[in-house]
Amino acid sequence: MMRWRRAIMLLLLPMLTACEHPLGLVSSHVEAADLVVADSLGGVLTRTELNRTWRVDSLHLRDDVPLRVVLTALDFRGDALDLSERSDLSFRMEAEHAALVQWEPQRGFGWIRPFGRGETRIRFLIWHGDHTDFVTPWLRVIIDSP
Amino acid sequence: MTLLCTVAVPAFGQGPQRLVSVTLHDLRTSAPISGALIVVERGESLRTDSVGIATFPARTDSVWLDVRALGYMRWQGYRSTADARIRLSLEPAATLLQTVEVRSRALGTGSAFQSAAVIGSEQLAERMAPSIAAVIAAEPGVNVRTNGPMASQPVIRGLTGDRVLVLEDGMRTGDIATTAPDHAVTVDPATARRIEVIRGPAGLLYGSNTLGGVVNVVRDDIPRTRAEAVQWDVSTFGEQVNRGVGGSARLHGGVGSLAWSVDGTGRQAADTRGPNNRALPFTDLEGFDAGAGLAVVGAQGHAGVSAREYRSYYGVPSSFAGVTLPGAHDGGVYVDIRRSAARADAEWRPEHGMVEAVSVGGNGVRFEQSEFEQGGFVGTRFGQLAASGEAVVRLRAGGHRGAIGAYSQWRDLRAQGSFTGTRPAVQRTNAVFAVDEYTRGRVTLLAGARMDRITTRPLDSTESLLLRNVRSRAFSAVTGAVGARVQLTTALSATVQAARAFRPPSIEELYSAGPHLASYAYEIGDPGLEAERGTGTDAVLRWEGARGRVELAAYTMQVQDYVAFAPQVDSSTGLPLRDPRLRRYVVYRPTQVDAQLAGAELRAVVAPSPRWLIDLGADLPRGAQRDGTPLPAMPSASTRLDVRYVRRALTLGFVADARYAQNRVPVAPVQESVTCDVVVRDGEAQALPAEFCATPGALLMHAMVTWRVPNAARLRWPTTLTLTVDNLFDRTWRDPMWRAKQVAPQPGRNVRLMLQVVR
């Protein structure tokens, strides 16, 4: 009897696995339309416009002086999206020349850290699990002497 | 030709009259041969039923039989009547004369009231393409919309995607092939025993989403007959256009009342080459499809289960000859599909009474598709669970043959990834139907009605810049058909059918909001779309004689609220409207218009002598909005002439395949600087969307040789070698329905060799 039960269980196991949805729980996409880059005092350094262009098309940094920025995603109405409750989301930054500038995320803000003089381009992403939900256009970054 | 006949008939005068049954099987595949004509010596004629059985009362010790089945060699001779059962194994004739009968759960096997075609085992061997659509594309009224060799979808009478229903053994496949041009139909044609194609609305018997027609891949995963000995067949092939190889194997056997079947197929190919041997990158593929079934088979029916696993990994092209297709991803997109399916089916045929059969069936499908971008990261991932079930009671009384039934389907589609355009949603379908076929003398009448209710509920109703008012939708419709078939003479019949079908908007049409790299588009849905409702009329004239058959069909269909997923053009600049998020993809949005489709199809298969066979096919599809504006992405007219010469073990064939130019395209509001010619600006190809561009015609030539190895046949291992050459003269031709047609042509010359062994 036990043998039969085991055989039935073995048969049922793949069936139960097959009933599991391949994607399981799907958390909703962040439907961001724009991104605002502000300094620690709330002053807007730049922002995207319809995520096509940057209002101020470059950021000026000083070598060895990190810039503390607060990133805020906006929906299509222009309202700020509150992403603080979503542990599956995070802001990231990509740089064309990663040796020049890097991103250091913190809770609610992040540091843009320059590592030498020069010029490169960066863009911000909203990272969702294993993919991006939002990518900004490239933003020019110029790093001068301190 | 080999025809084995075993007829068992109780002797006349040796007791009460007894019934004798004749069972016909295909010698190679052991599939039952339905619709065959058996003439008994005293002149009584019989037709085999859906499982290849015909029964007649025995009156003599032996009986003269004349067996004729289209697609098989004729057999005549005496058989003893000592046994009550006769088993016949018929060898397929080296012709294209296939019985045009289609199978449905509601009406069993019979002639369709619409134009129909059947692709049998012999034709399947000649057309061993990676997709179902490419295999059936030679039929009149049928085209293929390509997006690489795997991502091909059938187009019937100018309709495709969600308007053409692809079934496996009468059940829905549970994949997402209809949702985008880059998605593959998850049925490998190498596993098919035959493919039935019904052209025109067929909602009465098959449900919604059949405005264009139905493609039913018959595999008999769940065996309906018992094999007295283990039967098997093996085939393998190689082709040159993509350096592809593949093979398939199938076994069918039985123990007592148990019947079982196992089959599997696998294939692998490199990039497909266009004319002049230029490769179309990212069109390589690999995959397998395997299944097994087990059934209890008795005299009064069967009950069984089956399981199937499908995997494929294929590329979607993105560039050709150094030019990136407009809107395509530089590094191509690779699609990885996995589908697991289980199925149960049972039929009970009582011996007496007006109930002919009670049939129930259902399937469950787990589907997963990942689309990989350059660098190997997942751009989009789809997952779907789907289940469907159907119960039918078939009735027969007097001249009536009909059915009542119920159908239910559930599917849960989800998507995630960087470039996800599809929202997760759950769709439920419930339907009831009744159909009756009444035959009196030479006239057969058909009438039926079906009521469907389909609800679609989004699991994520977040609004975005381009998609607002995301909400659940419900659609109800009463559809049906009436038809009449008149047997004008023994060989000539005329059929007329009027049918109403409907199609609710798909999940993608309702809720899409994002880029779809593999289809070079940024798709925006509309949650307010209405269901499409089509009213079609078919008139078919059929002649079926000893020397062949001819089918001439004319049709017209009005589609109310036809959904056209059309590219958007910025009227101020004349340039294609680009997406707001990445500014890279042309924006496609659904619009609803009233459309009219009309056309004619001809298929004539005639054997003027035993050695010659001529197969002529032609179709002329037309599709336009009510104001006369042509519908986008319509196939062009075509003519195909196939001439065969048979001498002993050898069959030679030559095909002239004319694809006419498609100049009926919508006019785009364009600036002079933007044309259908591809211009490379800033490293990116720019051109008008393909929907606004005409397509030139082409005359293609194909050739084939089939050799049935004589010694192998003597050993009872019938072996066949088939050599085909498609596009013999390496002509350049383009698919009018492909969004990348301005850049990439269709495949060049292809030499394919196939070996089949049947036991």
Short mmCIF file of C-alpha atoms in Angstrom, two decimals, chain A residues 17-26 28-29 31 33 50-52 76-77 130-135 137, chain B residues 366-368 381-385 412 414-418 420 423 460 462-465 468 578 580-581 583:
data_model
loop_
_atom_site.label_atom_id
_atom_site.label_comp_id
_atom_site.label_asym_id
_atom_site.label_seq_id
_atom_site.Cartn_x
_atom_site.Cartn_y
_atom_site.Cartn_z
CA THR A 17 4.60 21.48 -10.52
CA ALA A 18 2.88 21.94 -13.87
CA CYS A 19 0.01 23.73 -12.16
CA GLU A 20 2.38 26.35 -10.79
CA HIS A 21 2.37 29.47 -12.92
CA PRO A 22 5.68 29.92 -14.74
CA LEU A 23 5.92 33.54 -13.67
CA GLY A 24 4.36 33.25 -10.23
CA LEU A 25 3.66 36.61 -8.69
CA VAL A 26 4.13 39.52 -11.07
CA SER A 28 3.47 45.74 -11.48
CA HIS A 29 5.71 47.75 -13.74
CA GLU A 31 5.13 53.37 -15.41
CA ALA A 33 7.35 59.05 -17.54
CA LEU A 50 8.99 63.47 -21.83
CA ASN A 51 12.06 61.34 -21.19
CA ARG A 52 13.43 62.56 -24.51
CA PHE A 76 2.56 60.67 -16.87
CA ARG A 77 0.56 63.27 -14.93
CA ASP A 130 16.20 41.44 -13.10
CA HIS A 131 15.34 44.12 -15.61
CA THR A 132 14.82 47.84 -16.08
CA ASP A 133 11.45 49.51 -16.04
CA PHE A 134 12.78 52.90 -17.00
CA VAL A 135 15.89 54.29 -18.66
CA PRO A 137 18.50 59.51 -22.00
CA ARG B 366 1.91 25.32 -19.03
CA PHE B 367 3.68 27.73 -21.32
CA GLU B 368 6.80 29.83 -20.86
CA ARG B 381 9.27 36.89 -20.36
CA PHE B 382 5.79 35.47 -20.87
CA GLY B 383 4.15 32.77 -18.81
CA GLN B 384 0.75 31.24 -19.24
CA LEU B 385 -1.35 28.56 -17.67
CA ASP B 412 -3.78 33.26 -17.12
CA ARG B 414 1.57 37.11 -17.39
CA ALA B 415 4.54 39.03 -18.66
CA GLN B 416 7.54 40.75 -17.18
CA GLY B 417 10.82 42.21 -18.32
CA SER B 418 12.51 45.38 -19.50
CA THR B 420 7.22 44.20 -21.66
CA ARG B 423 -0.18 43.31 -19.19
CA ASP B 460 -2.40 45.09 -13.32
CA THR B 462 -1.86 50.76 -13.63
CA GLU B 463 -2.34 53.57 -16.11
CA SER B 464 0.48 55.01 -18.14
CA LEU B 465 1.12 57.88 -20.48
CA ARG B 468 -5.61 54.84 -19.82
CA ARG B 578 8.31 56.88 -32.62
CA PRO B 580 8.01 58.23 -26.31
CA ARG B 581 10.10 56.01 -24.08
CA ARG B 583 12.22 56.93 -29.47
#
